[in-house]
Short mmCIF file of C-alpha atoms in Angstrom, two decimals:
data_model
loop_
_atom_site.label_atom_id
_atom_site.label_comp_id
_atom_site.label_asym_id
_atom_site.label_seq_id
_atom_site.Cartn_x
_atom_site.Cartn_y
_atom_site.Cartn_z
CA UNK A 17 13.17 36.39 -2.70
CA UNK A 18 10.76 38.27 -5.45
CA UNK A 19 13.46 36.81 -8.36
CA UNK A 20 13.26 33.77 -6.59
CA UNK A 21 9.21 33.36 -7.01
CA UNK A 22 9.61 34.86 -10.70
CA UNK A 23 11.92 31.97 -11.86
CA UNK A 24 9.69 29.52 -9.82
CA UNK A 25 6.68 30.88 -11.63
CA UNK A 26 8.57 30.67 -14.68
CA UNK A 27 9.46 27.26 -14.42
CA UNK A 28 6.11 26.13 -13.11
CA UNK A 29 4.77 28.03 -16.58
CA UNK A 30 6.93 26.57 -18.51
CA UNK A 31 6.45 22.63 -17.42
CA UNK A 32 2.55 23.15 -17.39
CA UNK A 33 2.66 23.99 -21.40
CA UNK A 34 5.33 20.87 -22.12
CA UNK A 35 2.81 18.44 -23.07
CA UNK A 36 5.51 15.64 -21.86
CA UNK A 37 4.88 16.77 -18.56
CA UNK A 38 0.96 17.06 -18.99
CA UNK A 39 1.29 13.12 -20.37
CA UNK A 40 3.04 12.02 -17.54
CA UNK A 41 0.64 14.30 -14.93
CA UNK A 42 -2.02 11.69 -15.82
CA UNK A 43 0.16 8.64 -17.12
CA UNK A 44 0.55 8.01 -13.59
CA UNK A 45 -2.07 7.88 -11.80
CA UNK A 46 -3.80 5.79 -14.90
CA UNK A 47 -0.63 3.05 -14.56
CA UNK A 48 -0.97 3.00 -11.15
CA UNK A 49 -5.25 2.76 -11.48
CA UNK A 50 -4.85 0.21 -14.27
CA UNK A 51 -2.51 -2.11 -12.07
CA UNK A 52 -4.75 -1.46 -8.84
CA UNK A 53 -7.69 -2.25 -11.21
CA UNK A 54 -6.13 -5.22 -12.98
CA UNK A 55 -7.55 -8.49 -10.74
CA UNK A 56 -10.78 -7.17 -10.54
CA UNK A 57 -11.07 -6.96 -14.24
CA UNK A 58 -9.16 -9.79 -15.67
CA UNK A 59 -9.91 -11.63 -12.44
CA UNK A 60 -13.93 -10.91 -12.10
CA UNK A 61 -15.77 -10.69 -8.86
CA UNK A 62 -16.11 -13.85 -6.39
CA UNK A 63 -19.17 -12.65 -5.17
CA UNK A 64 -20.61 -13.19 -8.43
CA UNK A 65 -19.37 -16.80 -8.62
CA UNK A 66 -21.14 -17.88 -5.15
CA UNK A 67 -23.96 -19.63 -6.12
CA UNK A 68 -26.94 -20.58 -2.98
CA UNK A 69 -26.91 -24.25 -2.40
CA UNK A 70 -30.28 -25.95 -1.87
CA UNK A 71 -30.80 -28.20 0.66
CA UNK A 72 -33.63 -30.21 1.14
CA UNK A 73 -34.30 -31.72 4.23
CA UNK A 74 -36.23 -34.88 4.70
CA UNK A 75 -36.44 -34.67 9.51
CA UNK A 76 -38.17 -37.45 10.91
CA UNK A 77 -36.46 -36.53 14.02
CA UNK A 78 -37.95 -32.77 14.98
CA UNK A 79 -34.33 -31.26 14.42
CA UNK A 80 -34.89 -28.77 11.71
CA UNK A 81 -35.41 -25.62 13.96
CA UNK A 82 -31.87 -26.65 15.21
CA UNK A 83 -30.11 -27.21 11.90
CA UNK A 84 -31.88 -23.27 10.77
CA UNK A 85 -29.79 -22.17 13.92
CA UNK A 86 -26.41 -23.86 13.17
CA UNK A 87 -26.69 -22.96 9.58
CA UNK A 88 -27.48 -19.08 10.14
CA UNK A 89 -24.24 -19.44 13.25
CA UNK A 90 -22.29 -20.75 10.42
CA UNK A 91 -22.91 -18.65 7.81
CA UNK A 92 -23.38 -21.02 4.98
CA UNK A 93 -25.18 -20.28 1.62
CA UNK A 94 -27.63 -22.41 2.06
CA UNK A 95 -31.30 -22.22 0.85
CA UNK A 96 -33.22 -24.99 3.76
CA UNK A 97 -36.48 -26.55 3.09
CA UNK A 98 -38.34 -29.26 4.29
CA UNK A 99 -39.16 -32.01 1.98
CA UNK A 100 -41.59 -35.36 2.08
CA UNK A 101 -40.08 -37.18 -1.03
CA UNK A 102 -39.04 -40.65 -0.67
CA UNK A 103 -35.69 -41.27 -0.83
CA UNK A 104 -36.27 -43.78 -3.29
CA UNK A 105 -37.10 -40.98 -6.01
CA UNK A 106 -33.88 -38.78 -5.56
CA UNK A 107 -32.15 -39.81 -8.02
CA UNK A 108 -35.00 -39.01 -10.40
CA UNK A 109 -35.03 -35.26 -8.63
CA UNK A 110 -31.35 -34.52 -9.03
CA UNK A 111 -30.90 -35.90 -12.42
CA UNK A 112 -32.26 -31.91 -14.03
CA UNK A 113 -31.07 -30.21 -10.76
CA UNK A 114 -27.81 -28.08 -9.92
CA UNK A 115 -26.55 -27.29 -6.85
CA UNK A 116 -28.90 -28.68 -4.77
CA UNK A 117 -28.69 -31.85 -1.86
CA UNK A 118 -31.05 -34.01 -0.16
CA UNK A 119 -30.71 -34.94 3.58
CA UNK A 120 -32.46 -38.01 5.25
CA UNK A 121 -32.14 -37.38 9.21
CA UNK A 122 -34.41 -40.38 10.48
CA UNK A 123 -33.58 -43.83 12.86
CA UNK A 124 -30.47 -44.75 10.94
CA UNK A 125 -28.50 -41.23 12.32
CA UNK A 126 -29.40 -42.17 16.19
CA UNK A 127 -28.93 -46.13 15.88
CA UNK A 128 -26.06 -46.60 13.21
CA UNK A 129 -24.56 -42.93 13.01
CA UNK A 130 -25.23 -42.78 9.40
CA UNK A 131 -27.40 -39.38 7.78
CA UNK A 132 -27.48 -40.24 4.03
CA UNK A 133 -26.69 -37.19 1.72
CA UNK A 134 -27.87 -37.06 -2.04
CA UNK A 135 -25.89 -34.37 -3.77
CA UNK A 136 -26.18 -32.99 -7.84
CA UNK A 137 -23.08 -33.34 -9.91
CA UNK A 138 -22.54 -29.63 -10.00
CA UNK A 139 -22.17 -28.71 -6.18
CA UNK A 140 -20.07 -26.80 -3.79
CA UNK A 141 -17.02 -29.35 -3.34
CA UNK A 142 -17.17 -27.93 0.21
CA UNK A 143 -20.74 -28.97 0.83
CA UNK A 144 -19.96 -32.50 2.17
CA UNK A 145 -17.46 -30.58 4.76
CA UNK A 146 -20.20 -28.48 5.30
CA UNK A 147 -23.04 -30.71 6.29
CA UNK A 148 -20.78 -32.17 9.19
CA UNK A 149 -22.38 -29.63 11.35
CA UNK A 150 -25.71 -31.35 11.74
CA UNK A 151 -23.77 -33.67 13.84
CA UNK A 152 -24.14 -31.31 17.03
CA UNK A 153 -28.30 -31.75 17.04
CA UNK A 154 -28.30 -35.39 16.25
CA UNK A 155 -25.77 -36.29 19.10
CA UNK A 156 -27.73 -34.18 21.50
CA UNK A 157 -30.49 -36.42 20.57
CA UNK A 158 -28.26 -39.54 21.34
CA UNK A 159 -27.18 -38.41 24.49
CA UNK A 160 -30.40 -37.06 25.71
CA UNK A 161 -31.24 -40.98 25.26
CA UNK A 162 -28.54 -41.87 27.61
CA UNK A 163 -30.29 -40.51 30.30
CA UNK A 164 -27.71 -37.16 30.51
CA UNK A 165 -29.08 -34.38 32.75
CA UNK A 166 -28.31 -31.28 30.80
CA UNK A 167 -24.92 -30.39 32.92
CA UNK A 168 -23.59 -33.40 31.69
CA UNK A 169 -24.74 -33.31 28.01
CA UNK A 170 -23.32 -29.57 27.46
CA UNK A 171 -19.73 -31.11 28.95
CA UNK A 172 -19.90 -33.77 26.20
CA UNK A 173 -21.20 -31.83 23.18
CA UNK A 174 -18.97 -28.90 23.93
CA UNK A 175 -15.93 -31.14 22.56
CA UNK A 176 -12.27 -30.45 22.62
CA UNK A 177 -10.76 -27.47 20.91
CA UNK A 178 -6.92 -27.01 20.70
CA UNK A 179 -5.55 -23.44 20.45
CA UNK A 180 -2.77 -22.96 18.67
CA UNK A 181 -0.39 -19.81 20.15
CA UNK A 182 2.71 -18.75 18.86
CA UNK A 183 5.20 -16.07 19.43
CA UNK A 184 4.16 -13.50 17.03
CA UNK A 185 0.05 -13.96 18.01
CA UNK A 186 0.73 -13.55 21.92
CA UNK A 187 2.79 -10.24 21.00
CA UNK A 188 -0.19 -9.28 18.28
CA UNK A 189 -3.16 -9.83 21.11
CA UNK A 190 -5.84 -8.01 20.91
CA UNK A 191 -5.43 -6.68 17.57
CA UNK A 192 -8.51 -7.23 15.28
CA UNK A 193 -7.69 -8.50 11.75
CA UNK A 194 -9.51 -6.11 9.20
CA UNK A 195 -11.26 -7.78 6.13
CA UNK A 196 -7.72 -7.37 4.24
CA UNK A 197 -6.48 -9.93 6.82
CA UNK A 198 -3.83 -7.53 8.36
CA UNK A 199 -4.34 -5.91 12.04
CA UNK A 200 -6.26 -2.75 12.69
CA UNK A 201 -3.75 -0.84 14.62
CA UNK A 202 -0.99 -1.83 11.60
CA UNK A 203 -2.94 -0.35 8.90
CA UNK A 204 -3.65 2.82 10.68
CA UNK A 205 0.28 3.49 10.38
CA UNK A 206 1.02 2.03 7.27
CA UNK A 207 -1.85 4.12 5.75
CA UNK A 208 -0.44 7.66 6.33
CA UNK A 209 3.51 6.13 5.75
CA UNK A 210 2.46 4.68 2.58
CA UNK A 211 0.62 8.19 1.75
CA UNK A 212 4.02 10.22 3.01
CA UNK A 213 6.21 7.97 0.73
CA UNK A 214 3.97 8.62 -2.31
CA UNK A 215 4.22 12.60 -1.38
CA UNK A 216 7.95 12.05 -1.45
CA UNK A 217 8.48 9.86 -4.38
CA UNK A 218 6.58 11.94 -6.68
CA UNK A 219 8.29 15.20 -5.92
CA UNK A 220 11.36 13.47 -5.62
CA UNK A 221 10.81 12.03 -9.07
CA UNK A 222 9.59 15.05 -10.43
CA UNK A 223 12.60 17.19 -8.99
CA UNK A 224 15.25 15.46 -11.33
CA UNK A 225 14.00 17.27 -13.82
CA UNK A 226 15.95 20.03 -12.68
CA UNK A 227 19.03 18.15 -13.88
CA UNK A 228 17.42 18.62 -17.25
CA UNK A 229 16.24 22.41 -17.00
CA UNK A 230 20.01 22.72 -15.47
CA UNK A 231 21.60 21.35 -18.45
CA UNK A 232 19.15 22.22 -21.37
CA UNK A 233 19.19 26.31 -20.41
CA UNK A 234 23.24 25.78 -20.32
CA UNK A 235 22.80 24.46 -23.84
CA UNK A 236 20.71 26.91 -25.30
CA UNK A 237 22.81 29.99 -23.64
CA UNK A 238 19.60 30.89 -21.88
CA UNK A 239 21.41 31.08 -18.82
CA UNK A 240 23.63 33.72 -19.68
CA UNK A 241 20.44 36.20 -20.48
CA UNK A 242 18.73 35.15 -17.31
CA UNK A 243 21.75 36.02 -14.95
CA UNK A 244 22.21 39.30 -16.60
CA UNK A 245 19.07 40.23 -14.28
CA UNK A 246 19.58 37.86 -11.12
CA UNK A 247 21.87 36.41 -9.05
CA UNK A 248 22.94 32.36 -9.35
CA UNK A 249 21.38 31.80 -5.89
CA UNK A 250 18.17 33.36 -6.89
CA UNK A 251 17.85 31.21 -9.89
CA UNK A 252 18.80 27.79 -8.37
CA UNK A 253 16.50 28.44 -5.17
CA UNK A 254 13.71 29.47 -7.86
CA UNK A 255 14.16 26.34 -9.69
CA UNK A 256 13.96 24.06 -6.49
CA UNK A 257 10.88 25.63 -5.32
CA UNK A 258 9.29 25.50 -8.74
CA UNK A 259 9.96 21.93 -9.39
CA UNK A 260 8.42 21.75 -5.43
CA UNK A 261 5.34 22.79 -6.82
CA UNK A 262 5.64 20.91 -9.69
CA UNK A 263 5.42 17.73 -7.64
CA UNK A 264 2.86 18.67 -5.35
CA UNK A 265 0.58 19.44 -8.58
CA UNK A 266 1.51 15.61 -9.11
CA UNK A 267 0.72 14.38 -6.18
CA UNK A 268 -2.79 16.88 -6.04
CA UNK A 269 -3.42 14.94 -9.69
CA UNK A 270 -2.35 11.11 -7.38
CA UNK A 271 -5.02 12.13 -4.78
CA UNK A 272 -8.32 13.34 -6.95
CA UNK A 273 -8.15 10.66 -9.12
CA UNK A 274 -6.73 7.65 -6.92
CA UNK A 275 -7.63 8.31 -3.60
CA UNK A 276 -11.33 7.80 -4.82
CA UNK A 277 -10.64 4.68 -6.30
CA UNK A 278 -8.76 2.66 -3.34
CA UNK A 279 -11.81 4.65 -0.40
CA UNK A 280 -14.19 2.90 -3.01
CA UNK A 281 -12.24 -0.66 -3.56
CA UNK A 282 -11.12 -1.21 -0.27
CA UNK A 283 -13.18 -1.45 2.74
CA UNK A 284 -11.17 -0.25 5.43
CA UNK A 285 -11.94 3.60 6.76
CA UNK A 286 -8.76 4.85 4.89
CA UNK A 287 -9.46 8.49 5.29
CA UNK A 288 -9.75 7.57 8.78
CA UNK A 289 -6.17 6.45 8.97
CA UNK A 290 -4.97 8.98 6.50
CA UNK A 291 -5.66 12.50 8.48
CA UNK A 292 -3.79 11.41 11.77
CA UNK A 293 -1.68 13.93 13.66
CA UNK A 294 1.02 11.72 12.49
CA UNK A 295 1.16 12.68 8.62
CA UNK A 296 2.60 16.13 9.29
CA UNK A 297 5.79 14.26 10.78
CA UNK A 298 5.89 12.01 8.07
CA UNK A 299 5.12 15.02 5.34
CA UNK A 300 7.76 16.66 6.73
CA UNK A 301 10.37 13.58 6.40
CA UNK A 302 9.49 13.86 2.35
CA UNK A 303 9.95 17.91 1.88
CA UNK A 304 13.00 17.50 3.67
CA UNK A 305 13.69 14.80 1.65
CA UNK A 306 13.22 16.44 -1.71
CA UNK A 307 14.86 19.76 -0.35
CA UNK A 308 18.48 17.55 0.09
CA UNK A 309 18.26 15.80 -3.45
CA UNK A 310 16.80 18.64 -5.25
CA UNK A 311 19.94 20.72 -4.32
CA UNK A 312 21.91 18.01 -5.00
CA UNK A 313 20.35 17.82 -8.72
CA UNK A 314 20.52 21.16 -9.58
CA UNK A 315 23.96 21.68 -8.65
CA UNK A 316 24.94 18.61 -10.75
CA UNK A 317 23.13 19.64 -13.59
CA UNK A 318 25.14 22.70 -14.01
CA UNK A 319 28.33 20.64 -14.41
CA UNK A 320 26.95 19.17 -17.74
CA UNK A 321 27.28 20.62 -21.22
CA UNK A 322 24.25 18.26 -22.19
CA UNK A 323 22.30 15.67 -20.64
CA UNK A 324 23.13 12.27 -23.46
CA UNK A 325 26.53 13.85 -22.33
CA UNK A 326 25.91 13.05 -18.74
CA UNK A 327 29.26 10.86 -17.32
CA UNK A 328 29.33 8.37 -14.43
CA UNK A 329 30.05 10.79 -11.82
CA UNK A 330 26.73 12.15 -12.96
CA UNK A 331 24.73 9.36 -13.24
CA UNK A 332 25.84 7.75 -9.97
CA UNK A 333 24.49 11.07 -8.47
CA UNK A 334 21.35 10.42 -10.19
CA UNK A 335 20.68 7.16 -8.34
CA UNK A 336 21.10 8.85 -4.58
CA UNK A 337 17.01 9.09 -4.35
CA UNK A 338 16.98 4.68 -5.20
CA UNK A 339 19.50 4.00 -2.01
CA UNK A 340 16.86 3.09 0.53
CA UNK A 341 15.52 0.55 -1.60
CA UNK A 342 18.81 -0.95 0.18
CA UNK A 343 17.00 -1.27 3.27
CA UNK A 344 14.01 -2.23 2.63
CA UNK A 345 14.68 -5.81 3.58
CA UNK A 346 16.73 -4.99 6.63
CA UNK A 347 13.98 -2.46 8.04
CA UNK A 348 10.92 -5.07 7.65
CA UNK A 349 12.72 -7.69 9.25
CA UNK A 350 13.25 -5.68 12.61
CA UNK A 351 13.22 -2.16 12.15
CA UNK A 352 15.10 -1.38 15.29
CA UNK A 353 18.17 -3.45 14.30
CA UNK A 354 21.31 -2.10 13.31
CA UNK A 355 20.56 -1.68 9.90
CA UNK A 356 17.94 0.10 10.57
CA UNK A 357 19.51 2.80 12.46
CA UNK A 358 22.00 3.22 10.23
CA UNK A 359 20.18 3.82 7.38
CA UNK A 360 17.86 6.37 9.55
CA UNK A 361 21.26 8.53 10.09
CA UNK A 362 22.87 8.57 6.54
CA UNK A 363 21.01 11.86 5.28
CA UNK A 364 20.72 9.88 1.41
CA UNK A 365 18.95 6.96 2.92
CA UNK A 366 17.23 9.43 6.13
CA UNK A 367 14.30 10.07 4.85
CA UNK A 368 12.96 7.05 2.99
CA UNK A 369 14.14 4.61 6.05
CA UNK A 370 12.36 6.71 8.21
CA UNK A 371 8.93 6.33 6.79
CA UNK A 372 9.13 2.95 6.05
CA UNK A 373 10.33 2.18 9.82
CA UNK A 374 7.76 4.80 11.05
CA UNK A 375 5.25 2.73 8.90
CA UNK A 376 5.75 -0.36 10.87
CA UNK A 377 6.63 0.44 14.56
CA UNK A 378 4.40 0.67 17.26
CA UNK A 379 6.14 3.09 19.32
CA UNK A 380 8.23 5.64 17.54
CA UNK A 381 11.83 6.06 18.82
CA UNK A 382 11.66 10.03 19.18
CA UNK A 383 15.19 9.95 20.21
CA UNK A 384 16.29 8.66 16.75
CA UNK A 385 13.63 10.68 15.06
CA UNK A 386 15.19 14.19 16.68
CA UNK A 387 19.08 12.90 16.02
CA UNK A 388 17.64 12.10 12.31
CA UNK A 389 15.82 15.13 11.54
CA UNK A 390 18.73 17.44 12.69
CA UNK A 391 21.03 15.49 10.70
CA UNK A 392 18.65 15.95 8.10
CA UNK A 393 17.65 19.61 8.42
CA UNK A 394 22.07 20.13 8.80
CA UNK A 395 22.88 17.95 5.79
CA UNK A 396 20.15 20.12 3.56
CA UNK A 397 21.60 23.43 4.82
CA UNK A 398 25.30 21.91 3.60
CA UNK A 399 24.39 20.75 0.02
CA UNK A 400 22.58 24.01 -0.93
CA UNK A 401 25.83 26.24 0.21
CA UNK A 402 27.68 23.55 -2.11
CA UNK A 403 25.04 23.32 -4.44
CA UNK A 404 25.39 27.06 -5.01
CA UNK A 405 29.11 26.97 -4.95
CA UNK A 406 28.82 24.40 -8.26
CA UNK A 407 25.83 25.82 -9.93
CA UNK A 408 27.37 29.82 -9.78
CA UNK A 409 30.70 28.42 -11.48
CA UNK A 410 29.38 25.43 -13.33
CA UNK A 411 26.43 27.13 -15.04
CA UNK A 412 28.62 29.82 -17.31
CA UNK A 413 30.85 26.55 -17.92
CA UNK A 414 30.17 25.36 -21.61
CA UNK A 415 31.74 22.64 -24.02
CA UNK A 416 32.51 19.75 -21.36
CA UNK A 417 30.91 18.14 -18.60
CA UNK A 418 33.12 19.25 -14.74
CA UNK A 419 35.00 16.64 -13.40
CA UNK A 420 35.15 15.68 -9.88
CA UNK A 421 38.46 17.04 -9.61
CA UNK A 422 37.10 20.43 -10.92
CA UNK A 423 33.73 20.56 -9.29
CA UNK A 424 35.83 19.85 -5.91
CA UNK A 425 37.91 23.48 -6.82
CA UNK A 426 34.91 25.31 -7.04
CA UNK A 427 33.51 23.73 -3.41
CA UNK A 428 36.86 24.99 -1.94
CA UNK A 429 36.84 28.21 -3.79
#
């Protein structure tokens, strides 16, 4: 275990002076800022665009107080006054004016329905749709005219609404839509799935480099001096828990300078939803995750004699991490179909079907989640036995890249 730590601290040493790696430390949380960032700045703010409409209001029929009420209920950007101009001089008014309307409520709205409306040529081309809700004070005038006792006139006024109900909104009652237009109770899982899957992909991602370190040391006949002093196991278990931290120093690098950005942007309570009791499941999922390719990688990468060199074989094994991507259509659809469950036992696909399903179920099916995990846990245990089978043999193994053929001998020897 102590040669172990030294080639992890080694490696860990080693990556934090490449300046490649100390590019791509920040290279990635900038793309991923400058992408996030992108409408704002190209696309500006619409807050800034909203400009207060002025309406001037010429009542002859007491109903101001009324419209002040519907207006505020409505929440329109509206800037109300009363006005005594004649409506003969409007024209004159709106000729210098932006933004800004004139409404006449007198006789003509009770006897002949009609409320003329004087508007600027630049104006909110929703204002028109707007101002149809001064109908509901000038028709309680008309009806109080009928002779309506109050009963009667609330009855009338109330209208008719029709309520459309599907399907998907009867099964999605009595979940409040957030600002970003998606349900509560949805964000608070996708939130620590989507948080779980970046934990995984960047460890994952930064874990292949093993194949490299694998292949490079083989090149340079560093190897050879190393295991003069440790054992093969010792120095692939170093390297898999060095690259380990490697990632997590990514993903600490994802968090400061990211995290910030998206609490700040988005108005949802995201740290809320991120530190649920959830996330240690889900964190879990990714180690385990990285722990099966990892082994995977580093066994491969002792099979090479170079990495330009690497064959098919090789770079077939090199797209394991991208299967799930399979699924992803599948697993949104209905993520308790058949699909789905078989892509939550195939250890390659496990662990990136299982946060994306655990993302977007309400109630988790623990029985699937236990059966996956064990497969998972089992299949991790199996590829570092074989992993260390290859890498002992394939390691001291210089010229040519192992065959299948070959690196099948050495599993069976």
């Amino acid at each position: 275990m102590r040669n172990t730590m030294k080639v992890a601290k080694w490696e860990v040493k080693r990556n934090l002076k490449n300046k490649s790696y100390i590019i791509g430390l920040f290279l990635t949380p900038a793309i991923f800022l400058f992408f996030f960032m992108m409408p704002t700045i190209f696309g500006g703010s619409d807050e800034e665009e909203e400009v207060s409409t002025s309406v001037l209001v010429h009542d002859q029929l007491g109903v101001y107080e009324e419209i002040q009420q519907a207006s505020g209920q409505a929440d329109l950007d509206w800037e109300l006054q009363q006005t005594d101009i004649d409506e003969t001089n409007v024209s004159g008014e709106l000729e210098n004016s932006e933004n800004t309307a004139y409404v006449f409520i007198d006789d003509r709205a009770l006897e002949e329905g009609v409320v003329p409306v004087y508007t600027s040529e630049e104006i909110d081309p929703f204002f028109i749709n707007q101002v149809t809700m001064l109908e509901a004070p000038i028709q309680a005038i008309q009806l109080e005219q009928l002779g309506l006792t109050d009963e009667e006139m609330a009855v009338v006024s109330s209208g008719v609404v029709f309520e459309e109900t599907s399907p998907e909104s009867v099964d999605g009652a009595g979940e409040e839509p957030t600002e970003a237009g998606m349900p509560e109770e949805m964000l608070e899982r996708l939130v620590p799935g989507a948080f779980a899957g970046a934990i995984m992909l960047s460890i994952v991602f930064t874990g292949m480099a093993i194949f490299q370190s694998a292949s490079q040391e083989k090149k340079d006949k560093i190897a050879e001096i190393i295991l003069s002093s440790l054992t093969p196991g010792e120095l692939m278990q170093g390297k898999i828990f060095g690259y380990f931290i490697l990632g997590l120093i990514q993903v600490a690098v994802l968090v400061v300078f990211v995290l910030p950005v998206i609490v700040w942007q988005v108005d949802m309570p995201i740290m809320e939803y991120l530190f649920v009791p959830e996330l240690l499941l889900l964190i879990a999922i990714a180690i385990l995750g990285y722990l099966l390719f990892a082994s995977i990688f580093v066994g491969i990468g002792a099979t090479m004699a170079d990495v330009s060199t690497a064959g098919n074989f090789q770079g077939m094994v090199m797209m394991l991490p991208f299967l799930p991507f399979i699924f992803i259509g599948p697993v949104l659809s209905d993520p308790n179909g058949l699909a789905a469950q078989i892509g939550t036992y195939i250890p390659f696909t496990s662990p990136g079907v299982l946060l994306l399903r655990l993302s977007t179920m309400e109630e988790w099916p623990w029985v699937e989640i236990i059966i996956a995990l064990a497969i998972l846990v089992v299949s991790v245990w199996i590829f570092m036995k074989l992993a260390g089978k290859i890498f002992k043999t394939g390691i001291l193994l210089y010229g040519k890249n192992a065959t299948p053929g070959e690196i099948w001998k050495w599993i069976r020897a």
